[in-house]
C-alpha cells in the first residue's frame, strides 16, 4: 500500500512539474512575442520622426514596397529618406541593443551578480581610454582606419584579462572580480581625464562625441559588420547557455556536473 501511495505521489509531482514548466515556456513565448512586436512598432515610430515627417503606416508601406513594388501607395521622397538615411540608424540601434543585452546577460551569469556590466568591470572605461589615446595622441596598436576601433577594443581586453586571471590563478570570488573591475574603472577614468585636460578643444569634442555614442553615421556596410559579429557569437553563446545556467548555482555545483568552470569563463 505504501509503495502504491509513493508511486501516485511521484506521478502527481511529475505532472505538476511538467505543467509548471509548460506555463513557464508559455509565459516566455508570450513576453518574447510581445517585445518583438513592440520593437517593430517603436522602430516604425522612430523612422517616421525627423524634419521630413511620415506616418507610421507610410513607413511600413515604404519598407514593404521594396519587396512588393507598386503594391503600396508610397510618398515621393519616402524611399530615399527611409532606406538611405533612417532605417540604417534604427537597425544599428536594435543590433547594438541586442549585442549589449547578450553581453550583459553573459557577464551577470558567469559572475553570478546582477551588478556585473561593462561599466562595473572596467571594460567601458578601458575602451574609452583606448579611444582617447587614438583621438588625442594618435597612439594605437592598429594603424589606418581601424586605429580608433582597434584601440578601443584592445584596451577593453585589459580588464577582461585581469578578471580572467583573478578567476583562474587567484580563485577570486565574483564579488572580488567586480571590486577589481570598479578599481580599474577609476584608474582608466583618471588617465582619460588627464588626457582630456591636456587635449586640444577639437580633439576633446571628438572624444566626448565618441563616448556619448552616435548612430548618425550608420551605413549598410556597418550593419553587415555588426550582424556578422552577432551571427558568429550568438550561436556559440546559445550552445554554452546550459553551462552558464548551471554556473549560476555555484562553481562547485557546476564542477560536480562535469563543467570546466575556468575554461567556460574564458570562453565566455
Coordinates of C-alpha atoms in Angstrom, one line a residue:
X1 CA 0.0 0.0 0.0
X2 CA 2.8 2.4 0.9
X3 CA 4.5 1.7 -2.4
X4 CA 1.3 2.5 -4.3
X5 CA 1.0 5.8 -2.4
X6 CA 4.6 6.7 -3.2
X7 CA 4.1 5.9 -6.9
X8 CA 0.9 8.1 -7.0
X9 CA 2.7 10.9 -5.2
X10 CA 5.6 10.7 -7.6
X11 CA 3.3 10.7 -10.6
X12 CA 1.4 13.8 -9.2
X13 CA 4.7 15.6 -8.6
X14 CA 6.0 14.9 -12.1
X15 CA 2.7 16.1 -13.7
X16 CA 2.8 19.3 -11.6
X17 CA 6.4 20.0 -12.5
X18 CA 5.6 19.3 -16.2
X19 CA 2.5 21.6 -16.0
X20 CA 4.5 24.3 -14.3
X21 CA 7.3 24.0 -17.0
X22 CA 4.7 24.4 -19.8
X23 CA 3.3 27.5 -18.1
X24 CA 6.9 28.9 -17.8
X25 CA 7.5 28.3 -21.5
X26 CA 4.2 29.8 -22.4
X27 CA 5.0 33.0 -20.4
X28 CA 8.4 33.2 -22.1
X29 CA 6.9 32.8 -25.6
X30 CA 4.3 35.5 -24.8
X31 CA 6.8 38.0 -23.5
X32 CA 9.3 37.4 -26.3
X33 CA 6.5 37.8 -28.9
X34 CA 5.1 40.9 -27.2
X35 CA 8.5 42.6 -27.1
X36 CA 9.3 41.7 -30.7
X37 CA 6.0 43.3 -31.8
X38 CA 6.7 46.3 -29.5
X39 CA 10.2 46.7 -31.1
X40 CA 8.7 46.6 -34.6
X41 CA 6.2 49.3 -33.6
X42 CA 8.8 51.5 -32.0
X43 CA 11.1 51.1 -35.0
X44 CA 8.3 52.4 -37.2
X45 CA 7.7 55.3 -35.0
X46 CA 11.4 56.2 -34.8
X47 CA 11.7 56.1 -38.6
X48 CA 8.7 58.3 -39.0
X49 CA 10.2 61.1 -36.9
X50 CA 12.5 63.8 -38.4
X51 CA 12.5 67.0 -40.4
X52 CA 10.5 65.3 -43.1
X53 CA 7.7 63.5 -41.3
X54 CA 5.8 60.4 -42.4
X55 CA 3.1 58.5 -40.7
X56 CA 3.9 55.1 -39.3
X57 CA 1.7 53.4 -41.9
X58 CA 3.6 55.2 -44.7
X59 CA 6.9 54.0 -43.2
X60 CA 5.7 50.3 -43.2
X61 CA 4.4 50.8 -46.7
X62 CA 7.7 52.2 -47.9
X63 CA 9.5 49.2 -46.4
X64 CA 7.1 46.6 -47.9
X65 CA 7.2 48.4 -51.2
X66 CA 10.9 47.4 -51.5
X67 CA 9.8 43.8 -51.6
X68 CA 6.5 44.2 -53.3
X69 CA 6.9 47.0 -55.9
X70 CA 3.9 49.1 -56.9
X71 CA 1.7 47.4 -54.4
X72 CA 1.6 50.2 -51.9
X73 CA 1.0 54.0 -52.1
X74 CA 4.3 55.5 -51.1
X75 CA 5.1 59.2 -50.7
X76 CA 7.6 60.6 -53.2
X77 CA 10.7 61.1 -51.1
X78 CA 10.0 58.3 -48.6
X79 CA 12.1 55.6 -50.2
X80 CA 15.2 57.8 -50.3
X81 CA 14.8 59.1 -46.7
X82 CA 13.7 55.8 -45.2
X83 CA 16.1 53.4 -46.9
X84 CA 19.2 55.6 -47.3
X85 CA 19.1 57.5 -44.0
X86 CA 16.8 56.5 -41.2
X87 CA 16.3 52.7 -41.3
X88 CA 20.1 52.1 -41.1
X89 CA 20.3 54.1 -37.9
X90 CA 17.3 52.3 -36.4
X91 CA 18.6 48.9 -37.3
X92 CA 22.0 49.8 -35.9
X93 CA 20.4 50.8 -32.6
X94 CA 18.5 47.5 -32.4
X95 CA 21.6 45.4 -33.2
X96 CA 23.7 47.3 -30.7
X97 CA 21.0 46.8 -28.1
X98 CA 20.9 43.1 -28.9
X99 CA 24.6 42.8 -28.5
X100 CA 24.8 44.7 -25.3
X101 CA 21.9 42.7 -23.8
X102 CA 23.6 39.4 -24.6
X103 CA 26.9 40.6 -23.3
X104 CA 25.3 41.8 -20.1
X105 CA 23.4 38.6 -19.6
X106 CA 26.6 36.6 -20.1
X107 CA 28.6 38.7 -17.6
X108 CA 25.9 38.5 -15.0
X109 CA 25.7 34.8 -15.5
X110 CA 29.4 33.9 -15.2
X111 CA 29.9 36.2 -12.2
X112 CA 26.6 35.4 -10.6
X113 CA 26.0 39.0 -9.8
X114 CA 23.3 41.4 -11.3
X115 CA 25.8 44.3 -10.8
X116 CA 28.1 42.9 -13.4
X117 CA 28.3 45.0 -16.6
X118 CA 30.9 46.5 -18.9
X119 CA 30.8 49.6 -16.7
X120 CA 31.4 48.0 -13.3
X121 CA 34.1 45.6 -14.7
X122 CA 36.1 48.4 -16.3
X123 CA 35.6 47.3 -19.9
X124 CA 33.8 50.5 -20.9
X125 CA 36.4 52.7 -19.2
X126 CA 39.2 50.7 -20.9
X127 CA 37.6 51.2 -24.3
X128 CA 37.2 54.9 -23.6
X129 CA 40.9 55.3 -22.7
X130 CA 41.9 53.5 -25.9
X131 CA 39.7 55.8 -27.9
X132 CA 41.0 58.9 -26.2
X133 CA 44.6 57.8 -26.9
X134 CA 43.8 57.3 -30.5
X135 CA 41.9 60.6 -31.0
X136 CA 44.1 62.9 -28.8
X137 CA 47.6 61.4 -29.2
X138 CA 47.2 59.3 -32.3
X139 CA 48.7 56.4 -30.4
X140 CA 47.5 52.9 -31.1
X141 CA 48.3 49.3 -31.9
X142 CA 46.5 49.3 -35.2
X143 CA 47.0 51.8 -38.0
X144 CA 44.8 53.2 -40.7
X145 CA 41.1 53.5 -40.5
X146 CA 41.0 50.9 -37.7
X147 CA 43.1 53.0 -35.3
X148 CA 40.1 54.2 -33.2
X149 CA 38.1 51.0 -33.1
X150 CA 41.1 48.7 -32.8
X151 CA 42.5 50.8 -29.9
X152 CA 39.2 50.8 -28.0
X153 CA 38.8 47.0 -28.5
X154 CA 42.4 46.2 -27.4
X155 CA 42.2 48.4 -24.3
X156 CA 38.8 46.9 -23.4
X157 CA 40.6 43.5 -23.2
X158 CA 42.9 44.6 -20.4
X159 CA 40.3 44.5 -17.6
X160 CA 38.9 41.3 -19.2
X161 CA 42.3 39.6 -19.0
X162 CA 42.8 40.8 -15.4
X163 CA 39.4 39.4 -14.3
X164 CA 40.1 36.1 -16.1
X165 CA 43.5 36.0 -14.4
X166 CA 41.9 36.6 -11.0
X167 CA 39.4 33.8 -11.6
X168 CA 41.9 31.3 -12.9
X169 CA 45.0 31.8 -10.8
X170 CA 43.8 33.5 -7.6
X171 CA 40.4 31.7 -7.4
X172 CA 38.8 35.1 -6.8
X173 CA 35.1 35.3 -5.9
X174 CA 32.6 37.1 -8.2
X175 CA 32.5 39.9 -5.6
X176 CA 36.3 40.3 -5.8
X177 CA 36.2 40.4 -9.6
X178 CA 33.6 43.2 -9.5
X179 CA 35.6 45.2 -7.0
X180 CA 38.7 44.8 -9.1
X181 CA 36.7 46.0 -12.2
X182 CA 35.5 49.1 -10.3
X183 CA 39.1 49.8 -9.3
X184 CA 40.2 49.5 -12.9
X185 CA 37.3 51.8 -14.0
X186 CA 38.6 54.6 -11.7
X187 CA 42.2 54.1 -12.9
X188 CA 41.2 54.2 -16.6
X189 CA 38.9 57.2 -16.0
X190 CA 41.6 59.1 -14.2
X191 CA 44.1 58.6 -17.1
X192 CA 41.4 59.6 -19.6
X193 CA 40.6 62.7 -17.6
X194 CA 44.3 63.6 -17.6
X195 CA 44.4 63.2 -21.4
X196 CA 41.2 65.4 -21.7
X197 CA 42.9 68.1 -19.7
X198 CA 45.9 68.4 -22.0
X199 CA 44.0 67.9 -25.3
X200 CA 43.0 70.5 -27.9
X201 CA 39.4 71.7 -27.9
X202 CA 38.6 69.9 -31.2
X203 CA 40.1 66.6 -30.1
X204 CA 38.2 66.8 -26.8
X205 CA 35.0 67.4 -28.7
X206 CA 35.6 64.3 -30.8
X207 CA 36.3 62.2 -27.7
X208 CA 33.1 63.4 -26.0
X209 CA 31.0 62.6 -29.1
X210 CA 32.6 59.2 -29.3
X211 CA 32.0 58.4 -25.6
X212 CA 28.3 59.5 -25.9
X213 CA 27.8 57.4 -29.0
X214 CA 26.0 58.2 -32.2
X215 CA 24.1 56.3 -34.8
X216 CA 24.2 59.2 -37.3
X217 CA 27.0 57.6 -39.4
X218 CA 25.4 54.1 -39.6
X219 CA 25.6 52.6 -43.1
X220 CA 24.6 49.3 -44.7
X221 CA 28.3 48.3 -44.6
X222 CA 28.4 49.0 -40.8
X223 CA 25.3 46.9 -40.3
X224 CA 26.8 44.0 -42.2
X225 CA 29.8 44.1 -39.8
X226 CA 27.7 44.2 -36.7
X227 CA 25.4 41.5 -38.0
X228 CA 28.4 39.3 -38.8
X229 CA 29.7 39.6 -35.2
X230 CA 26.3 38.7 -33.8
X231 CA 25.8 35.8 -36.2
X232 CA 29.1 34.3 -35.1
X233 CA 28.8 34.9 -31.4
X234 CA 25.2 34.2 -30.7
X235 CA 25.1 30.5 -31.7
X236 CA 28.2 29.9 -29.7
X237 CA 26.7 31.6 -26.6
X238 CA 23.4 29.7 -27.1
X239 CA 25.5 26.5 -27.3
X240 CA 27.1 27.3 -23.9
X241 CA 23.8 28.6 -22.3
X242 CA 23.2 25.4 -20.3
X243 CA 26.7 25.6 -18.8
X244 CA 26.0 29.3 -18.0
X245 CA 22.8 28.3 -16.2
X246 CA 24.5 25.6 -14.2
X247 CA 27.3 28.0 -13.2
X248 CA 24.7 30.3 -11.6
X249 CA 24.2 27.6 -9.0
X250 CA 27.9 27.9 -7.9
X251 CA 31.3 26.8 -9.1
X252 CA 31.2 23.6 -7.0
X253 CA 27.8 22.6 -8.3
X254 CA 28.9 23.2 -11.9
X255 CA 32.1 21.2 -11.4
X256 CA 30.2 18.3 -9.9
X257 CA 28.1 18.2 -13.1
X258 CA 31.2 18.0 -15.3
X259 CA 31.6 21.6 -16.4
X260 CA 35.0 23.1 -16.6
X261 CA 34.3 26.4 -14.9
X262 CA 37.6 28.2 -15.7
X263 CA 37.5 27.2 -19.3
X264 CA 33.9 28.3 -19.7
X265 CA 34.6 31.7 -18.1
X266 CA 37.5 32.3 -20.5
X267 CA 35.4 31.2 -23.5
X268 CA 32.5 33.5 -22.5

